[in-house]
mmCIF file of C-alpha atoms in Angstrom:
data_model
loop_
_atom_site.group_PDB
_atom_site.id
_atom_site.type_symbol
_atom_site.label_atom_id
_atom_site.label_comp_id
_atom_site.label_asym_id
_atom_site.label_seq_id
_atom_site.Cartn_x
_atom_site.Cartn_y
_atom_site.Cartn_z
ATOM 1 C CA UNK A 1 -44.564 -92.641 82.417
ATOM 2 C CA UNK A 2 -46.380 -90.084 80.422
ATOM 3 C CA UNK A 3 -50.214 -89.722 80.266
ATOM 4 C CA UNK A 4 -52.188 -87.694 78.040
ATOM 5 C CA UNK A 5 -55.611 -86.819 78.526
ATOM 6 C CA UNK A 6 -57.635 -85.563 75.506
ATOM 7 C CA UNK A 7 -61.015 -83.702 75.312
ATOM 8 C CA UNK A 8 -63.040 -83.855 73.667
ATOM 9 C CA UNK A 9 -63.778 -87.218 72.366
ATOM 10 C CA UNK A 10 -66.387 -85.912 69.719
ATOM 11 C CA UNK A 11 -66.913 -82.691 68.032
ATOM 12 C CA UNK A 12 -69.506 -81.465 65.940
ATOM 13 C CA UNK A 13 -68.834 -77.912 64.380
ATOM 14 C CA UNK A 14 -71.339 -75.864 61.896
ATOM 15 C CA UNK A 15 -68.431 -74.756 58.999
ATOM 16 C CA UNK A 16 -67.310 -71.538 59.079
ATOM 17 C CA UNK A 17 -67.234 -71.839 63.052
ATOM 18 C CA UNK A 18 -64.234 -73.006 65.182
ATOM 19 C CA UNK A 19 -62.996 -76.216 66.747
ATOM 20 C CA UNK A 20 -60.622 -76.316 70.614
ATOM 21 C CA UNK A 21 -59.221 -79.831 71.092
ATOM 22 C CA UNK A 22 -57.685 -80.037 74.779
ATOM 23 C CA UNK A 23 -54.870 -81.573 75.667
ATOM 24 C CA UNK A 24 -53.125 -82.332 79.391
ATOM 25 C CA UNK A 25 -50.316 -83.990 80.026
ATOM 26 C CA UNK A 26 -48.775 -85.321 83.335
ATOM 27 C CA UNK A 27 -44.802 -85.698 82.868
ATOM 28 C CA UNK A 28 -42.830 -82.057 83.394
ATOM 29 C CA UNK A 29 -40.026 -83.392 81.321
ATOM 30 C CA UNK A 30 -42.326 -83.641 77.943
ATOM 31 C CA UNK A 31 -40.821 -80.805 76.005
ATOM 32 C CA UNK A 32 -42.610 -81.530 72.393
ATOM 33 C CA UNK A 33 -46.364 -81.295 71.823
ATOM 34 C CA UNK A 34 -47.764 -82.469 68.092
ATOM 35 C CA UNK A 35 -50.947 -82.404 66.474
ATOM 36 C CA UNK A 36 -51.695 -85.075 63.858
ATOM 37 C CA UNK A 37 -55.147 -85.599 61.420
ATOM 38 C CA UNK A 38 -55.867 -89.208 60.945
ATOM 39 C CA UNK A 39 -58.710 -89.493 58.058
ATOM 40 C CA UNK A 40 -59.734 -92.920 57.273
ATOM 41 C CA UNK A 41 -57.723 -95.705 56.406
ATOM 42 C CA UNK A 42 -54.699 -93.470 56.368
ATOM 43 C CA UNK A 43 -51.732 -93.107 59.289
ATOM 44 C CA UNK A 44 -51.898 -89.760 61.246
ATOM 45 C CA UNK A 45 -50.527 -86.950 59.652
ATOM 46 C CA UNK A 46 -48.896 -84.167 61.593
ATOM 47 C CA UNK A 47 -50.317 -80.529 60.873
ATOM 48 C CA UNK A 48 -48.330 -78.604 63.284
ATOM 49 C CA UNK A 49 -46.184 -79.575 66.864
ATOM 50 C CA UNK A 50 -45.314 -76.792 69.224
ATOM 51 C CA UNK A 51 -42.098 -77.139 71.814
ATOM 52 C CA UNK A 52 -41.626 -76.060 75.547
ATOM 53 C CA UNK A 53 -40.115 -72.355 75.131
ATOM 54 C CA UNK A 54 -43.003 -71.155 72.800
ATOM 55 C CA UNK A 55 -46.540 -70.549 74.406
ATOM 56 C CA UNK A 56 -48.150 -69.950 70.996
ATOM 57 C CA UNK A 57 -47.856 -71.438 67.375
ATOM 58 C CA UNK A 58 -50.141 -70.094 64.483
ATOM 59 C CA UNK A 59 -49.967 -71.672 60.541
ATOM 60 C CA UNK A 60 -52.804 -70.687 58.740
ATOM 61 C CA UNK A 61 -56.240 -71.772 60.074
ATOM 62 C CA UNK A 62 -54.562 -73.857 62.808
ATOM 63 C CA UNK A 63 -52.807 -72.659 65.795
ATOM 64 C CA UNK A 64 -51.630 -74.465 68.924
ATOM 65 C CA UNK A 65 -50.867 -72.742 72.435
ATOM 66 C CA UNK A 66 -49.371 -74.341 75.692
ATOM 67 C CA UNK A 67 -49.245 -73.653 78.780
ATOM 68 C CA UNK A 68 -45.998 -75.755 80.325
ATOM 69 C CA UNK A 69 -47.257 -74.548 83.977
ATOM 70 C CA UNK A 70 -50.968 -76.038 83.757
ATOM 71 C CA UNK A 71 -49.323 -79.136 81.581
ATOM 72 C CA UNK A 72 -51.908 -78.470 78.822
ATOM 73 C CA UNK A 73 -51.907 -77.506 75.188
ATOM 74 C CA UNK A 74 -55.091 -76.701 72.885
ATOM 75 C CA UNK A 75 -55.732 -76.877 68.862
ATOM 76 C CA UNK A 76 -57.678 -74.719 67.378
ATOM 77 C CA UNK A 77 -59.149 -74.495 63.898
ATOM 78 C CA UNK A 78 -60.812 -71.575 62.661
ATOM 79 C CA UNK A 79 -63.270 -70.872 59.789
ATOM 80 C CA UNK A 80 -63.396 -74.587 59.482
ATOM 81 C CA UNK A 81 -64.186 -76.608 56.682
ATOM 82 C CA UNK A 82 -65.678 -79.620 55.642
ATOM 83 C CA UNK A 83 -62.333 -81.289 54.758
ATOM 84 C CA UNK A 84 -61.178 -80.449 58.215
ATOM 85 C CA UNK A 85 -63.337 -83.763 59.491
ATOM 86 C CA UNK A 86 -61.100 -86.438 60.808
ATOM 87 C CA UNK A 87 -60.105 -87.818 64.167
ATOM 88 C CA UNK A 88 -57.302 -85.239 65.566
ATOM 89 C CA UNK A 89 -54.928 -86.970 68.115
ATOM 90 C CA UNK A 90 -52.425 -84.486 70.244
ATOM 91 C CA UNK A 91 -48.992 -86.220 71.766
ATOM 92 C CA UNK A 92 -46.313 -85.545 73.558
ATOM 93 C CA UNK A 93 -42.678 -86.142 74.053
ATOM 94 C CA UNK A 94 -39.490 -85.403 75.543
ATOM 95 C CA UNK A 95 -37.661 -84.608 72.452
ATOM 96 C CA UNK A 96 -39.223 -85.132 68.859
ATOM 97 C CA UNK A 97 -37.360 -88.170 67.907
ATOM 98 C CA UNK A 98 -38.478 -89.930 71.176
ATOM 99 C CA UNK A 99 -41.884 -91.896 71.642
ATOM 100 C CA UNK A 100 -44.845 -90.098 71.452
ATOM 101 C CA UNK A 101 -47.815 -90.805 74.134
ATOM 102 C CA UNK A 102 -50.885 -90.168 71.921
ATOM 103 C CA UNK A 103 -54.020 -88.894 73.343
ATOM 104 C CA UNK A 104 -57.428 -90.705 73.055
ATOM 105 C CA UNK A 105 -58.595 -88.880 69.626
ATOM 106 C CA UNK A 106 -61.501 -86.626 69.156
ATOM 107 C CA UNK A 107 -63.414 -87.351 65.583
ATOM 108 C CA UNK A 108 -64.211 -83.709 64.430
ATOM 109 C CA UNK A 109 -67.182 -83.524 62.136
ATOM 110 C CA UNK A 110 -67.720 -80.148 60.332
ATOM 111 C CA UNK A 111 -71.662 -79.937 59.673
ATOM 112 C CA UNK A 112 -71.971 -78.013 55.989
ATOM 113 C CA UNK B 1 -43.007 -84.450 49.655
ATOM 114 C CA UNK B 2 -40.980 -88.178 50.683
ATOM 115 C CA UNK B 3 -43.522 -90.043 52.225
ATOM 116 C CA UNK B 4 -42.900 -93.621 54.631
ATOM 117 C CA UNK B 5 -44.837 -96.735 52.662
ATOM 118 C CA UNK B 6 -45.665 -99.445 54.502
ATOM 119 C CA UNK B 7 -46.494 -102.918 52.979
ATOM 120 C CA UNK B 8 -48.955 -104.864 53.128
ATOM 121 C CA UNK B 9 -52.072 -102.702 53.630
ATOM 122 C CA UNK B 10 -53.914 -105.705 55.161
ATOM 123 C CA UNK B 11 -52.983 -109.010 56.233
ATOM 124 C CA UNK B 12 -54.679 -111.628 57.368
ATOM 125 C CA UNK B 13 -52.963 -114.611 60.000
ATOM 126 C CA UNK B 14 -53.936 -117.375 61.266
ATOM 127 C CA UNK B 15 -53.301 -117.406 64.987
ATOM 128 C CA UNK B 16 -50.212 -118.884 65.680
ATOM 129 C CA UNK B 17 -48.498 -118.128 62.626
ATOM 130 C CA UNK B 18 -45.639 -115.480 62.232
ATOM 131 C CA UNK B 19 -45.876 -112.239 60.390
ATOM 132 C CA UNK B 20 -43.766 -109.895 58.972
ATOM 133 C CA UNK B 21 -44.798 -105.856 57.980
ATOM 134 C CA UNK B 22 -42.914 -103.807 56.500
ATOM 135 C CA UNK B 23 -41.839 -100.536 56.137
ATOM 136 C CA UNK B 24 -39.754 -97.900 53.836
ATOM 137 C CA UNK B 25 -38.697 -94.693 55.869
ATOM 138 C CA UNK B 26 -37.733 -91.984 54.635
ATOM 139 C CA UNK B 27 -34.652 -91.847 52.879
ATOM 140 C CA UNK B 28 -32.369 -89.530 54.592
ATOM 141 C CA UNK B 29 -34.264 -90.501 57.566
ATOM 142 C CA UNK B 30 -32.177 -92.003 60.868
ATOM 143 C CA UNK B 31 -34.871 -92.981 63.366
ATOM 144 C CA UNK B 32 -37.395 -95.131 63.048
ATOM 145 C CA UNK B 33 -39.988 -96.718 64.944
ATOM 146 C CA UNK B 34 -43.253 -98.592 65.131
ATOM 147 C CA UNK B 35 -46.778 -98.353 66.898
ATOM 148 C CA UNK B 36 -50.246 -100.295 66.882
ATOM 149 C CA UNK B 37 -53.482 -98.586 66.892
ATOM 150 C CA UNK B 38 -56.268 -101.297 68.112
ATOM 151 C CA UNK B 39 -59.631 -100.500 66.446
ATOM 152 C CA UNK B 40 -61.032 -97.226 68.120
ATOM 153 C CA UNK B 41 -58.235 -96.825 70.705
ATOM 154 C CA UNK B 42 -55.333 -94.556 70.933
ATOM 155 C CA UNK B 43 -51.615 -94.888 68.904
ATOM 156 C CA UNK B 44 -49.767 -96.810 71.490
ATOM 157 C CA UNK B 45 -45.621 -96.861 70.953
ATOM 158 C CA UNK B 46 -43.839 -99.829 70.551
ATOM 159 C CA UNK B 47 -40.616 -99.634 69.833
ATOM 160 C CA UNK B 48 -37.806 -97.115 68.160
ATOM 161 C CA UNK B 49 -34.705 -97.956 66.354
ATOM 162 C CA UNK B 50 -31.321 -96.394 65.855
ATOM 163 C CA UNK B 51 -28.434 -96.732 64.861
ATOM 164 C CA UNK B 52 -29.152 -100.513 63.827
ATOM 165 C CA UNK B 53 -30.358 -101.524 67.360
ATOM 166 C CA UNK B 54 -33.150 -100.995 69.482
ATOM 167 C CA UNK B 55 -33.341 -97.512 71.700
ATOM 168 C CA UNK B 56 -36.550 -98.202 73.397
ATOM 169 C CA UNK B 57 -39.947 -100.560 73.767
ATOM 170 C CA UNK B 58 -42.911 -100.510 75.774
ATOM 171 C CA UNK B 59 -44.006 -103.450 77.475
ATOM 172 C CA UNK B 60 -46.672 -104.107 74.667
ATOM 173 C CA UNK B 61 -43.006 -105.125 73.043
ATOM 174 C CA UNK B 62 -42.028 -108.540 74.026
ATOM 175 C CA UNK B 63 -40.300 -111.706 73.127
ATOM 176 C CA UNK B 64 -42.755 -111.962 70.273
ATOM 177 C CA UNK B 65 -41.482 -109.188 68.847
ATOM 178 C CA UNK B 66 -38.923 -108.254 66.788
ATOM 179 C CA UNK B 67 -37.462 -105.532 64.085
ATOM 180 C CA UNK B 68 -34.972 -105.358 62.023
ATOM 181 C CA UNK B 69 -33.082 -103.316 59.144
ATOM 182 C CA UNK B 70 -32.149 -105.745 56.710
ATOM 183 C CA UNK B 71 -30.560 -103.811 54.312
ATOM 184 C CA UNK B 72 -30.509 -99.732 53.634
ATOM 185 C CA UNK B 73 -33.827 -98.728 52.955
ATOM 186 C CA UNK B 74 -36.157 -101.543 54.555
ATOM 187 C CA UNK B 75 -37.675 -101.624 58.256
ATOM 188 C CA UNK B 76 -39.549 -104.441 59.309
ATOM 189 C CA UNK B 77 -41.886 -105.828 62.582
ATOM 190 C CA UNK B 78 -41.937 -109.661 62.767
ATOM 191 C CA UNK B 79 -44.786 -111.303 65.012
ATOM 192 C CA UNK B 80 -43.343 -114.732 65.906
ATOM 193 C CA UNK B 81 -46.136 -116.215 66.978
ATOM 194 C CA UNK B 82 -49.711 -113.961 66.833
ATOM 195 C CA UNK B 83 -52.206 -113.771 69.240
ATOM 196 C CA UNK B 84 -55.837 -112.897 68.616
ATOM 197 C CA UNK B 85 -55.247 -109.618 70.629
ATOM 198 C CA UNK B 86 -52.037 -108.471 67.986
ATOM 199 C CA UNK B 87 -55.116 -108.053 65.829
ATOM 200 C CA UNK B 88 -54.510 -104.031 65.008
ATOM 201 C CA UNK B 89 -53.574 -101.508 62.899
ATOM 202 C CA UNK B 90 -49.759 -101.404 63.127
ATOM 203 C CA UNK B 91 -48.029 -98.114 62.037
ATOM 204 C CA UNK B 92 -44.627 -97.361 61.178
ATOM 205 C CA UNK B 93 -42.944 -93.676 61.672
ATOM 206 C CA UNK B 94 -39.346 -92.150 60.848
ATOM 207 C CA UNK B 95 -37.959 -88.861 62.003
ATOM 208 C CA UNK B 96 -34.273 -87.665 60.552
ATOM 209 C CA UNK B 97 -33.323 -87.155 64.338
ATOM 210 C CA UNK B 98 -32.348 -83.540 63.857
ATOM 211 C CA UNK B 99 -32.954 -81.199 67.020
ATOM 212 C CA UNK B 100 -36.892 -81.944 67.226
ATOM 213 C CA UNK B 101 -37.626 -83.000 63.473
ATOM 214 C CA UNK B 102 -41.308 -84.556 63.861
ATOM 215 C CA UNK B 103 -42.198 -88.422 63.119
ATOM 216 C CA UNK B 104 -43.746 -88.518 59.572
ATOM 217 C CA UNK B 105 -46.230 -91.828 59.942
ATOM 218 C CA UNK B 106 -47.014 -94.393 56.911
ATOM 219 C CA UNK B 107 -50.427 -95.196 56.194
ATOM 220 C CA UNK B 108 -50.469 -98.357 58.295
ATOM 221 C CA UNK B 109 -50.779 -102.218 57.600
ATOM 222 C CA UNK B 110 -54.053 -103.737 59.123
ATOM 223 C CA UNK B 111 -53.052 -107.121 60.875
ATOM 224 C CA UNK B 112 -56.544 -109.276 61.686
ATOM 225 C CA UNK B 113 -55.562 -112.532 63.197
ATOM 226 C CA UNK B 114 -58.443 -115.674 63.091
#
């Protein structure tokens, strides 16, 4: 089955800066790549999800890229802010209304 | 925005004991599945639902486990008989299973078993 691998587990950003969140994944036939925020005591909360024929997805401050040859995918957050802290978990699929294989989380703190 | 509620926030079971959660998807929504998050770990899938039967499970779903659609807008997970280790937060998602329309997740009911 599917494995994701996430990186890294903790991240500590001064605001204003930017934030990568890595991503692999091991099954060839995942085709659907979301990004969720889970701040505490709520469910996760998807901020943007990229699929298989686009290399690059930008909304905002956040932007997502793949790379379907090296299995991985990155987030990145730019000019971050202090609301941006939360535990960010990528996933993957086949199709988007299939199970998702979460990664392990990173908790993002932005440092004011 | 149409959000997924899930009910309760917290319960509490004594080992043993069966336990329903429950959920409200999203209305126009068609799929609809459930996950556990054990404290400090990763989402883990458990099952999906379709078309008023089951379309997958993980092996974290067994015999123990059940769901249901009881009537047009409710989804539930029933625990027959909880272990100390079902002890997790247990998420419910829906998707309206158009081309790759994402899973929108409820904020989760918190299951501690004594």
């Amino acid at each position: 089955g599917e494995n994701v691998e996430q990186h890294p587990s903790t991240l500590s950003v001064q605001e204003g800066d930017s934030a990568v969140i890595k991503c692999t994944y091991s099954d060839s036939a995942s085709n659907y790549f979301p990004w969720y925020k889970q701040e505490l005591g709520k469910g996760p909360q998807l901020i943007i999800d990229i699929r298989s024929n686009v290399g690059e997805k930008k909304d905002q401050r956040i932007a997502v890229t793949l790379n379907k040859t090296a299995k991985h995918f990155s987030l990145h957050i730019t000019e971050t802010q202090p609301e941006d802290s939360a535990v960010y978990f990528c996933a993957a699929s086949q199709f988007g209304n299939e199970k998702l294989t979460f990664g392990t989380g990173t908790r993002l703190t932005i440092i004011p | 925005e149409p959000e997924v509620t899930q009910t309760p926030s917290h319960q509490v079971t004594q080992m043993g004991q069966e336990v329903i959660l429950r959920c409200v998807p999203i209305s126009n929504h068609l799929y609809f599945y459930w996950y556990r998050q054990i404290l400090g770990q990763k989402v883990e899938f458990l099952v999906s639902f379709y078309n008023n039967e089951i379309s997958e499970k993980s092996e974290i779903f067994d015999d123990q486990f059940s769901v249901e659609r009881p009537d047009g807008s409710n989804f539930t997970l029933k625990i027959r008989s909880t272990k100390l280790e079902d002890s997790a937060m247990y998420f419910c998602a829906s998707s309206d299973g158009t081309g790759d329309q994402p899973q929108h997740f409820g904020d989760g009911t918190r299951l501690s078993i004594l």
